[in-house]
Amino acid sequence: MGFNENIANIRAGIAEAARAAGRDPADVTLLAATKTRTSGEIRAAVAAGITACGENRVQELTAHLADDAYRGASVHFIGHLQTNKVKYVVGKVSLIHSVSSEKLLRAIAAQADKLGLVQDILLEINLAGEASKSGFPPEQALDAARMAGQLKGVRLRGLMCIPPPALRPGGNLQFFEALRQLAVDIRREIGHNKILDVLSMGMSGDYRDAVAAGSTCVRVGSALFGPRPSALPEGSPPPLPHDGRRPVNEHF
Ligand SMILES: *Cc1c(COP(=O)(O)O)cnc(C)c1O
């Protein structure tokens, strides 16, 4: 299965969910989640019509930028970001989706200030209160939005969430609706009309539900590129080294 077919399938799913919700499918960006993918795979996705790529890891972002792999698409950062790595991201991506703490927010603003630019950001919200995930608890989102509004190095564009994997179809609808409502509430409180228009939510397994609930950006990896190497079922033999040969000292 090629990119063209995968992209067509995903776009059809987005369009169907959008129309059913009375929305314009053109208001939803299909962002390719490119973690573990090669520069060649990214180029092929862009050639097939992908207009936005999202990276999780600073190292991969840096390598793919050096390769000029994203040419023709915008680049986003969607993964966990440590404060000591913001210099590799700020000013190099059009949007940082994963601003998950006050400390990170301040570090991003400070770096943007230093470079004399304004970095577009989203606040990541930990809706399900999962200890394993980063993000602001929903009840702290308004304060974080107010703080972002006072830092001149950042421009708050909206909210992002990564709910737990949906256990059944429609299982994450409640989280997506909660994120949308949170954005509405914050917008009302802080009085911004033009900003906070981005809702980054929905992945391979649940993007239709996210679009139904108002997503403006779905982040899709495996439905576009195929399963990730790290996503092999437990008990599978280890993947072969890149040259396809087994190490000589391994016994089978
Ligand atoms: C990996 C990843 C995705 C895409 O996940 P798939 O299930 O492969 O579509 C989306 N968002 C974030 C933050 C990710 O890390």
PDB file of C-alpha atoms and ligand atoms in Angstrom:
ATOM      1  CA  MET A   1       0.000   0.000   0.000  1.00  0.00           C
ATOM      2  CA  GLY A   2       1.434   3.341  -1.028  1.00  0.00           C
ATOM      3  CA  PHE A   3       1.246   6.810   0.455  1.00  0.00           C
ATOM      4  CA  ASN A   4      -1.242   7.937  -2.144  1.00  0.00           C
ATOM      5  CA  GLU A   5      -3.746   5.294  -1.121  1.00  0.00           C
ATOM      6  CA  ASN A   6      -3.179   5.832   2.611  1.00  0.00           C
ATOM      7  CA  ILE A   7      -3.519   9.589   2.303  1.00  0.00           C
ATOM      8  CA  ALA A   8      -6.674   9.220   0.204  1.00  0.00           C
ATOM      9  CA  ASN A   9      -8.190   6.885   2.823  1.00  0.00           C
ATOM     10  CA  ILE A  10      -7.370   9.203   5.709  1.00  0.00           C
ATOM     11  CA  ARG A  11      -8.612  12.278   3.857  1.00  0.00           C
ATOM     12  CA  ALA A  12     -11.850  10.467   3.040  1.00  0.00           C
ATOM     13  CA  GLY A  13     -12.272   9.593   6.736  1.00  0.00           C
ATOM     14  CA  ILE A  14     -11.626  13.195   7.744  1.00  0.00           C
ATOM     15  CA  ALA A  15     -14.050  14.511   5.131  1.00  0.00           C
ATOM     16  CA  GLU A  16     -16.784  12.103   6.157  1.00  0.00           C
ATOM     17  CA  ALA A  17     -16.449  12.923   9.862  1.00  0.00           C
ATOM     18  CA  ALA A  18     -16.268  16.667   9.158  1.00  0.00           C
ATOM     19  CA  ARG A  19     -19.361  16.727   6.942  1.00  0.00           C
ATOM     20  CA  ALA A  20     -21.333  14.629   9.418  1.00  0.00           C
ATOM     21  CA  ALA A  21     -20.498  17.278  12.033  1.00  0.00           C
ATOM     22  CA  GLY A  22     -21.412  20.150   9.701  1.00  0.00           C
ATOM     23  CA  ARG A  23     -17.779  21.169   9.326  1.00  0.00           C
ATOM     24  CA  ASP A  24     -15.646  22.021   6.310  1.00  0.00           C
ATOM     25  CA  PRO A  25     -13.033  19.263   5.779  1.00  0.00           C
ATOM     26  CA  ALA A  26     -10.635  21.972   4.601  1.00  0.00           C
ATOM     27  CA  ASP A  27     -10.487  23.211   8.207  1.00  0.00           C
ATOM     28  CA  VAL A  28      -8.651  20.054   9.274  1.00  0.00           C
ATOM     29  CA  THR A  29      -4.917  19.711   8.663  1.00  0.00           C
ATOM     30  CA  LEU A  30      -3.564  16.210   8.170  1.00  0.00           C
ATOM     31  CA  LEU A  31      -0.207  16.290   9.934  1.00  0.00           C
ATOM     32  CA  ALA A  32       2.166  13.363   9.375  1.00  0.00           C
ATOM     33  CA  ALA A  33       3.637  12.111  12.658  1.00  0.00           C
ATOM     34  CA  THR A  34       7.120  11.198  11.446  1.00  0.00           C
ATOM     35  CA  LYS A  35       8.814   9.612  14.462  1.00  0.00           C
ATOM     36  CA  THR A  36      11.176   6.747  13.510  1.00  0.00           C
ATOM     37  CA  ARG A  37      10.745   7.544   9.788  1.00  0.00           C
ATOM     38  CA  THR A  38      13.652   8.204   7.445  1.00  0.00           C
ATOM     39  CA  SER A  39      14.241  11.375   5.451  1.00  0.00           C
ATOM     40  CA  GLY A  40      13.341   9.351   2.354  1.00  0.00           C
ATOM     41  CA  GLU A  41       9.974   8.356   3.799  1.00  0.00           C
ATOM     42  CA  ILE A  42       9.270  11.963   4.752  1.00  0.00           C
ATOM     43  CA  ARG A  43      10.130  13.170   1.237  1.00  0.00           C
ATOM     44  CA  ALA A  44       7.827  10.530  -0.245  1.00  0.00           C
ATOM     45  CA  ALA A  45       4.978  11.603   2.045  1.00  0.00           C
ATOM     46  CA  VAL A  46       5.448  15.264   1.094  1.00  0.00           C
ATOM     47  CA  ALA A  47       5.605  14.331  -2.589  1.00  0.00           C
ATOM     48  CA  ALA A  48       2.282  12.506  -2.110  1.00  0.00           C
ATOM     49  CA  GLY A  49       0.643  15.661  -0.776  1.00  0.00           C
ATOM     50  CA  ILE A  50       1.410  15.887   2.954  1.00  0.00           C
ATOM     51  CA  THR A  51       1.686  19.576   3.898  1.00  0.00           C
ATOM     52  CA  ALA A  52       2.637  19.319   7.585  1.00  0.00           C
ATOM     53  CA  CYS A  53       5.057  17.054   9.447  1.00  0.00           C
ATOM     54  CA  GLY A  54       5.286  16.602  13.216  1.00  0.00           C
ATOM     55  CA  GLU A  55       8.436  15.391  14.986  1.00  0.00           C
ATOM     56  CA  ASN A  56       8.632  13.853  18.450  1.00  0.00           C
ATOM     57  CA  ARG A  57      12.335  13.764  18.995  1.00  0.00           C
ATOM     58  CA  VAL A  58      14.813  16.609  18.834  1.00  0.00           C
ATOM     59  CA  GLN A  59      17.497  14.375  17.364  1.00  0.00           C
ATOM     60  CA  GLU A  60      15.280  13.281  14.467  1.00  0.00           C
ATOM     61  CA  LEU A  61      14.114  16.850  13.863  1.00  0.00           C
ATOM     62  CA  THR A  62      17.697  18.064  13.663  1.00  0.00           C
ATOM     63  CA  ALA A  63      18.749  15.261  11.328  1.00  0.00           C
ATOM     64  CA  HIS A  64      15.789  15.711   8.984  1.00  0.00           C
ATOM     65  CA  LEU A  65      16.262  19.491   8.901  1.00  0.00           C
ATOM     66  CA  ALA A  66      19.914  18.960   7.973  1.00  0.00           C
ATOM     67  CA  ASP A  67      18.703  16.644   5.181  1.00  0.00           C
ATOM     68  CA  ASP A  68      16.152  19.219   4.024  1.00  0.00           C
ATOM     69  CA  ALA A  69      13.654  16.356   4.193  1.00  0.00           C
ATOM     70  CA  TYR A  70      10.580  18.528   4.835  1.00  0.00           C
ATOM     71  CA  ARG A  71      10.911  20.743   1.764  1.00  0.00           C
ATOM     72  CA  GLY A  72       7.400  21.703   0.671  1.00  0.00           C
ATOM     73  CA  ALA A  73       5.776  21.082   4.081  1.00  0.00           C
ATOM     74  CA  SER A  74       5.634  22.890   7.400  1.00  0.00           C
ATOM     75  CA  VAL A  75       7.410  21.358  10.392  1.00  0.00           C
ATOM     76  CA  HIS A  76       5.884  20.999  13.842  1.00  0.00           C
ATOM     77  CA  PHE A  77       7.160  19.659  17.148  1.00  0.00           C
ATOM     78  CA  ILE A  78       4.709  17.301  18.863  1.00  0.00           C
ATOM     79  CA  GLY A  79       6.823  15.308  21.339  1.00  0.00           C
ATOM     80  CA  HIS A  80       7.996  15.701  24.897  1.00  0.00           C
ATOM     81  CA  LEU A  81      10.501  18.555  25.029  1.00  0.00           C
ATOM     82  CA  GLN A  82      13.112  19.085  27.718  1.00  0.00           C
ATOM     83  CA  THR A  83      13.906  22.670  28.642  1.00  0.00           C
ATOM     84  CA  ASN A  84      17.602  22.195  27.855  1.00  0.00           C
ATOM     85  CA  LYS A  85      16.701  21.292  24.259  1.00  0.00           C
ATOM     86  CA  VAL A  86      14.459  24.218  23.354  1.00  0.00           C
ATOM     87  CA  LYS A  87      17.275  25.860  21.406  1.00  0.00           C
ATOM     88  CA  TYR A  88      17.075  23.064  18.829  1.00  0.00           C
ATOM     89  CA  VAL A  89      13.364  23.605  18.290  1.00  0.00           C
ATOM     90  CA  VAL A  90      12.404  27.264  18.802  1.00  0.00           C
ATOM     91  CA  GLY A  91      12.435  29.159  15.512  1.00  0.00           C
ATOM     92  CA  LYS A  92      12.922  25.927  13.546  1.00  0.00           C
ATOM     93  CA  VAL A  93       9.303  24.751  13.623  1.00  0.00           C
ATOM     94  CA  SER A  94       6.113  26.587  12.806  1.00  0.00           C
ATOM     95  CA  LEU A  95       4.243  25.287  15.855  1.00  0.00           C
ATOM     96  CA  ILE A  96       5.202  23.536  19.104  1.00  0.00           C
ATOM     97  CA  HIS A  97       2.181  21.417  20.078  1.00  0.00           C
ATOM     98  CA  SER A  98       3.545  19.972  23.303  1.00  0.00           C
ATOM     99  CA  VAL A  99       4.077  22.813  25.767  1.00  0.00           C
ATOM    100  CA  SER A 100       3.394  20.829  28.892  1.00  0.00           C
ATOM    101  CA  SER A 101       4.657  22.866  31.855  1.00  0.00           C
ATOM    102  CA  GLU A 102       5.196  26.412  33.042  1.00  0.00           C
ATOM    103  CA  LYS A 103       8.947  25.842  33.089  1.00  0.00           C
ATOM    104  CA  LEU A 104       8.946  24.764  29.443  1.00  0.00           C
ATOM    105  CA  LEU A 105       6.676  27.649  28.474  1.00  0.00           C
ATOM    106  CA  ARG A 106       9.101  30.147  30.027  1.00  0.00           C
ATOM    107  CA  ALA A 107      12.141  28.462  28.449  1.00  0.00           C
ATOM    108  CA  ILE A 108      10.558  28.580  24.978  1.00  0.00           C
ATOM    109  CA  ALA A 109       9.594  32.238  25.415  1.00  0.00           C
ATOM    110  CA  ALA A 110      13.095  33.124  26.627  1.00  0.00           C
ATOM    111  CA  GLN A 111      14.769  31.418  23.671  1.00  0.00           C
ATOM    112  CA  ALA A 112      12.374  33.057  21.196  1.00  0.00           C
ATOM    113  CA  ASP A 113      13.091  36.412  22.810  1.00  0.00           C
ATOM    114  CA  LYS A 114      16.794  35.812  22.458  1.00  0.00           C
ATOM    115  CA  LEU A 115      16.344  35.078  18.749  1.00  0.00           C
ATOM    116  CA  GLY A 116      14.011  38.047  18.322  1.00  0.00           C
ATOM    117  CA  LEU A 117      11.075  35.977  17.116  1.00  0.00           C
ATOM    118  CA  VAL A 118       7.651  34.867  18.261  1.00  0.00           C
ATOM    119  CA  GLN A 119       7.110  31.135  18.538  1.00  0.00           C
ATOM    120  CA  ASP A 120       3.603  29.777  17.939  1.00  0.00           C
ATOM    121  CA  ILE A 121       2.646  27.231  20.589  1.00  0.00           C
ATOM    122  CA  LEU A 122      -0.147  25.008  21.857  1.00  0.00           C
ATOM    123  CA  LEU A 123      -0.668  23.988  25.462  1.00  0.00           C
ATOM    124  CA  GLU A 124      -0.714  20.232  25.953  1.00  0.00           C
ATOM    125  CA  ILE A 125      -3.513  19.213  28.291  1.00  0.00           C
ATOM    126  CA  ASN A 126      -3.479  15.974  30.265  1.00  0.00           C
ATOM    127  CA  LEU A 127      -7.221  15.409  30.216  1.00  0.00           C
ATOM    128  CA  ALA A 128      -7.313  11.939  31.700  1.00  0.00           C
ATOM    129  CA  GLY A 129      -4.901  12.824  34.514  1.00  0.00           C
ATOM    130  CA  GLU A 130      -2.525  10.077  33.406  1.00  0.00           C
ATOM    131  CA  ALA A 131       0.601  10.007  35.571  1.00  0.00           C
ATOM    132  CA  SER A 132       2.627   8.626  32.647  1.00  0.00           C
ATOM    133  CA  LYS A 133       1.844  11.614  30.433  1.00  0.00           C
ATOM    134  CA  SER A 134       2.924  15.206  30.552  1.00  0.00           C
ATOM    135  CA  GLY A 135       0.639  18.171  30.109  1.00  0.00           C
ATOM    136  CA  PHE A 136      -1.225  20.724  32.169  1.00  0.00           C
ATOM    137  CA  PRO A 137      -4.144  19.450  34.210  1.00  0.00           C
ATOM    138  CA  PRO A 138      -7.295  21.026  32.710  1.00  0.00           C
ATOM    139  CA  GLU A 139      -7.838  23.140  35.816  1.00  0.00           C
ATOM    140  CA  GLN A 140      -4.429  24.802  35.302  1.00  0.00           C
ATOM    141  CA  ALA A 141      -4.959  25.515  31.616  1.00  0.00           C
ATOM    142  CA  LEU A 142      -6.461  28.966  32.087  1.00  0.00           C
ATOM    143  CA  ASP A 143      -3.560  30.169  34.250  1.00  0.00           C
ATOM    144  CA  ALA A 144      -1.085  28.777  31.721  1.00  0.00           C
ATOM    145  CA  ALA A 145      -2.928  30.558  28.903  1.00  0.00           C
ATOM    146  CA  ARG A 146      -2.813  33.822  30.862  1.00  0.00           C
ATOM    147  CA  MET A 147       0.895  33.396  31.444  1.00  0.00           C
ATOM    148  CA  ALA A 148       1.493  32.676  27.744  1.00  0.00           C
ATOM    149  CA  GLY A 149      -0.342  35.892  26.974  1.00  0.00           C
ATOM    150  CA  GLN A 150       2.163  37.841  29.077  1.00  0.00           C
ATOM    151  CA  LEU A 151       5.294  36.370  27.492  1.00  0.00           C
ATOM    152  CA  LYS A 152       6.221  38.218  24.336  1.00  0.00           C
ATOM    153  CA  GLY A 153       8.260  35.353  22.879  1.00  0.00           C
ATOM    154  CA  VAL A 154       5.257  33.103  22.378  1.00  0.00           C
ATOM    155  CA  ARG A 155       1.879  33.273  20.712  1.00  0.00           C
ATOM    156  CA  LEU A 156      -0.685  30.858  22.044  1.00  0.00           C
ATOM    157  CA  ARG A 157      -2.598  29.299  19.165  1.00  0.00           C
ATOM    158  CA  GLY A 158      -4.618  26.596  20.901  1.00  0.00           C
ATOM    159  CA  LEU A 159      -4.626  23.304  22.761  1.00  0.00           C
ATOM    160  CA  MET A 160      -3.415  19.766  22.179  1.00  0.00           C
ATOM    161  CA  CYS A 161      -4.136  16.431  23.839  1.00  0.00           C
ATOM    162  CA  ILE A 162      -2.983  12.824  23.652  1.00  0.00           C
ATOM    163  CA  PRO A 163      -5.720  10.743  25.293  1.00  0.00           C
ATOM    164  CA  PRO A 164      -5.151   7.104  26.236  1.00  0.00           C
ATOM    165  CA  PRO A 165      -5.516   4.654  23.332  1.00  0.00           C
ATOM    166  CA  ALA A 166      -9.241   4.291  22.665  1.00  0.00           C
ATOM    167  CA  LEU A 167     -10.481   0.928  23.922  1.00  0.00           C
ATOM    168  CA  ARG A 168     -13.541   0.968  21.699  1.00  0.00           C
ATOM    169  CA  PRO A 169     -14.736   3.037  18.745  1.00  0.00           C
ATOM    170  CA  GLY A 170     -15.822   6.434  20.050  1.00  0.00           C
ATOM    171  CA  GLY A 171     -13.974   5.804  23.312  1.00  0.00           C
ATOM    172  CA  ASN A 172     -12.065   9.087  23.155  1.00  0.00           C
ATOM    173  CA  LEU A 173     -14.911  11.302  22.047  1.00  0.00           C
ATOM    174  CA  GLN A 174     -15.414  12.548  25.616  1.00  0.00           C
ATOM    175  CA  PHE A 175     -11.781  13.726  25.808  1.00  0.00           C
ATOM    176  CA  PHE A 176     -11.943  15.471  22.446  1.00  0.00           C
ATOM    177  CA  GLU A 177     -15.149  17.225  23.392  1.00  0.00           C
ATOM    178  CA  ALA A 178     -13.631  18.226  26.722  1.00  0.00           C
ATOM    179  CA  LEU A 179     -10.613  19.778  24.973  1.00  0.00           C
ATOM    180  CA  ARG A 180     -12.832  21.751  22.633  1.00  0.00           C
ATOM    181  CA  GLN A 181     -14.917  23.008  25.538  1.00  0.00           C
ATOM    182  CA  LEU A 182     -11.769  23.973  27.435  1.00  0.00           C
ATOM    183  CA  ALA A 183     -10.633  26.087  24.470  1.00  0.00           C
ATOM    184  CA  VAL A 184     -14.045  27.765  24.345  1.00  0.00           C
ATOM    185  CA  ASP A 185     -13.886  28.515  28.080  1.00  0.00           C
ATOM    186  CA  ILE A 186     -10.346  29.909  27.922  1.00  0.00           C
ATOM    187  CA  ARG A 187     -11.171  32.036  24.899  1.00  0.00           C
ATOM    188  CA  ARG A 188     -14.131  33.492  26.752  1.00  0.00           C
ATOM    189  CA  GLU A 189     -12.061  34.220  29.868  1.00  0.00           C
ATOM    190  CA  ILE A 190      -9.068  35.816  28.204  1.00  0.00           C
ATOM    191  CA  GLY A 191     -11.023  37.535  25.472  1.00  0.00           C
ATOM    192  CA  HIS A 192      -8.935  36.490  22.501  1.00  0.00           C
ATOM    193  CA  ASN A 193     -11.065  36.066  19.442  1.00  0.00           C
ATOM    194  CA  LYS A 194      -8.578  35.304  16.719  1.00  0.00           C
ATOM    195  CA  ILE A 195      -6.190  33.071  18.635  1.00  0.00           C
ATOM    196  CA  LEU A 196      -6.829  29.705  20.244  1.00  0.00           C
ATOM    197  CA  ASP A 197      -8.254  28.487  16.979  1.00  0.00           C
ATOM    198  CA  VAL A 198      -6.088  25.346  16.806  1.00  0.00           C
ATOM    199  CA  LEU A 199      -7.181  22.059  18.352  1.00  0.00           C
ATOM    200  CA  SER A 200      -4.520  19.410  17.800  1.00  0.00           C
ATOM    201  CA  MET A 201      -6.209  16.102  18.542  1.00  0.00           C
ATOM    202  CA  GLY A 202      -6.743  12.719  16.938  1.00  0.00           C
ATOM    203  CA  MET A 203      -4.275  10.003  15.858  1.00  0.00           C
ATOM    204  CA  SER A 204      -4.456   6.928  13.615  1.00  0.00           C
ATOM    205  CA  GLY A 205      -6.999   5.118  15.778  1.00  0.00           C
ATOM    206  CA  ASP A 206      -9.352   7.967  16.579  1.00  0.00           C
ATOM    207  CA  TYR A 207      -8.988  10.860  14.157  1.00  0.00           C
ATOM    208  CA  ARG A 208     -12.575  10.584  12.953  1.00  0.00           C
ATOM    209  CA  ASP A 209     -13.889  11.113  16.470  1.00  0.00           C
ATOM    210  CA  ALA A 210     -11.475  13.996  16.963  1.00  0.00           C
ATOM    211  CA  VAL A 211     -12.736  15.672  13.780  1.00  0.00           C
ATOM    212  CA  ALA A 212     -16.335  15.111  14.886  1.00  0.00           C
ATOM    213  CA  ALA A 213     -15.479  16.955  18.117  1.00  0.00           C
ATOM    214  CA  GLY A 214     -13.786  19.906  16.369  1.00  0.00           C
ATOM    215  CA  SER A 215     -10.147  18.961  15.738  1.00  0.00           C
ATOM    216  CA  THR A 216      -8.327  21.291  13.352  1.00  0.00           C
ATOM    217  CA  CYS A 217      -5.182  19.147  13.189  1.00  0.00           C
ATOM    218  CA  VAL A 218      -5.007  15.365  13.303  1.00  0.00           C
ATOM    219  CA  ARG A 219      -1.557  13.852  13.901  1.00  0.00           C
ATOM    220  CA  VAL A 220      -1.377  10.587  12.015  1.00  0.00           C
ATOM    221  CA  GLY A 221       1.592   8.207  11.955  1.00  0.00           C
ATOM    222  CA  SER A 222       0.957   4.504  11.490  1.00  0.00           C
ATOM    223  CA  ALA A 223      -2.159   4.830   9.311  1.00  0.00           C
ATOM    224  CA  LEU A 224       0.011   6.807   6.913  1.00  0.00           C
ATOM    225  CA  PHE A 225       3.426   5.131   7.095  1.00  0.00           C
ATOM    226  CA  GLY A 226       2.534   1.652   8.411  1.00  0.00           C
ATOM    227  CA  PRO A 227       3.381   0.260  11.867  1.00  0.00           C
ATOM    228  CA  ARG A 228       6.445   1.691  13.594  1.00  0.00           C
ATOM    229  CA  PRO A 229       9.396  -0.633  14.239  1.00  0.00           C
ATOM    230  CA  SER A 230       8.943  -0.162  17.996  1.00  0.00           C
ATOM    231  CA  ALA A 231       5.291  -1.164  17.689  1.00  0.00           C
ATOM    232  CA  LEU A 232       6.042  -4.827  16.899  1.00  0.00           C
ATOM    233  CA  PRO A 233       3.988  -7.156  19.102  1.00  0.00           C
ATOM    234  CA  GLU A 234       5.695  -8.415  22.214  1.00  0.00           C
ATOM    235  CA  GLY A 235       7.613 -11.634  21.657  1.00  0.00           C
ATOM    236  CA  SER A 236       8.440 -10.826  18.022  1.00  0.00           C
ATOM    237  CA  PRO A 237      12.041 -11.470  17.025  1.00  0.00           C
ATOM    238  CA  PRO A 238      14.163  -8.312  17.253  1.00  0.00           C
ATOM    239  CA  PRO A 239      14.223  -6.280  14.033  1.00  0.00           C
ATOM    240  CA  LEU A 240      17.179  -6.958  11.774  1.00  0.00           C
ATOM    241  CA  PRO A 241      20.005  -4.437  11.692  1.00  0.00           C
ATOM    242  CA  HIS A 242      19.726  -1.851   8.953  1.00  0.00           C
ATOM    243  CA  ASP A 243      21.771  -3.808   6.416  1.00  0.00           C
ATOM    244  CA  GLY A 244      19.341  -6.703   6.822  1.00  0.00           C
ATOM    245  CA  ARG A 245      21.979  -9.172   8.055  1.00  0.00           C
ATOM    246  CA  ARG A 246      21.966 -10.824  11.439  1.00  0.00           C
ATOM    247  CA  PRO A 247      24.976 -10.176  13.667  1.00  0.00           C
ATOM    248  CA  VAL A 248      27.516 -12.958  13.053  1.00  0.00           C
ATOM    249  CA  ASN A 249      27.800 -13.996  16.691  1.00  0.00           C
ATOM    250  CA  GLU A 250      24.087 -14.545  17.144  1.00  0.00           C
ATOM    251  CA  HIS A 251      22.889 -18.166  17.295  1.00  0.00           C
ATOM    252  CA  PHE A 252      19.651 -19.315  15.706  1.00  0.00           C
TER     253      PHE A 252
HETATM  254  C1  LIG B   1       3.205   8.975  17.440  1.00  0.00           C
HETATM  255  C2  LIG B   1       2.346  10.134  17.671  1.00  0.00           C
HETATM  256  C3  LIG B   1       1.210  10.354  16.894  1.00  0.00           C
HETATM  257  C4  LIG B   1       0.744   9.407  15.805  1.00  0.00           C
HETATM  258  O1  LIG B   1       0.404   8.175  16.319  1.00  0.00           O
HETATM  259  P1  LIG B   1      -0.276   7.053  15.369  1.00  0.00           P
HETATM  260  O2  LIG B   1      -1.106   6.272  16.302  1.00  0.00           O
HETATM  261  O3  LIG B   1       0.838   6.296  14.776  1.00  0.00           O
HETATM  262  O4  LIG B   1      -1.064   7.768  14.370  1.00  0.00           O
HETATM  263  C5  LIG B   1       0.467  11.494  17.144  1.00  0.00           C
HETATM  264  N1  LIG B   1       0.800  12.365  18.101  1.00  0.00           N
HETATM  265  C6  LIG B   1       1.886  12.183  18.880  1.00  0.00           C
HETATM  266  C7  LIG B   1       2.209  13.185  19.914  1.00  0.00           C
HETATM  267  C8  LIG B   1       2.678  11.061  18.691  1.00  0.00           C
HETATM  268  O5  LIG B   1       3.738  10.874  19.468  1.00  0.00           O
END
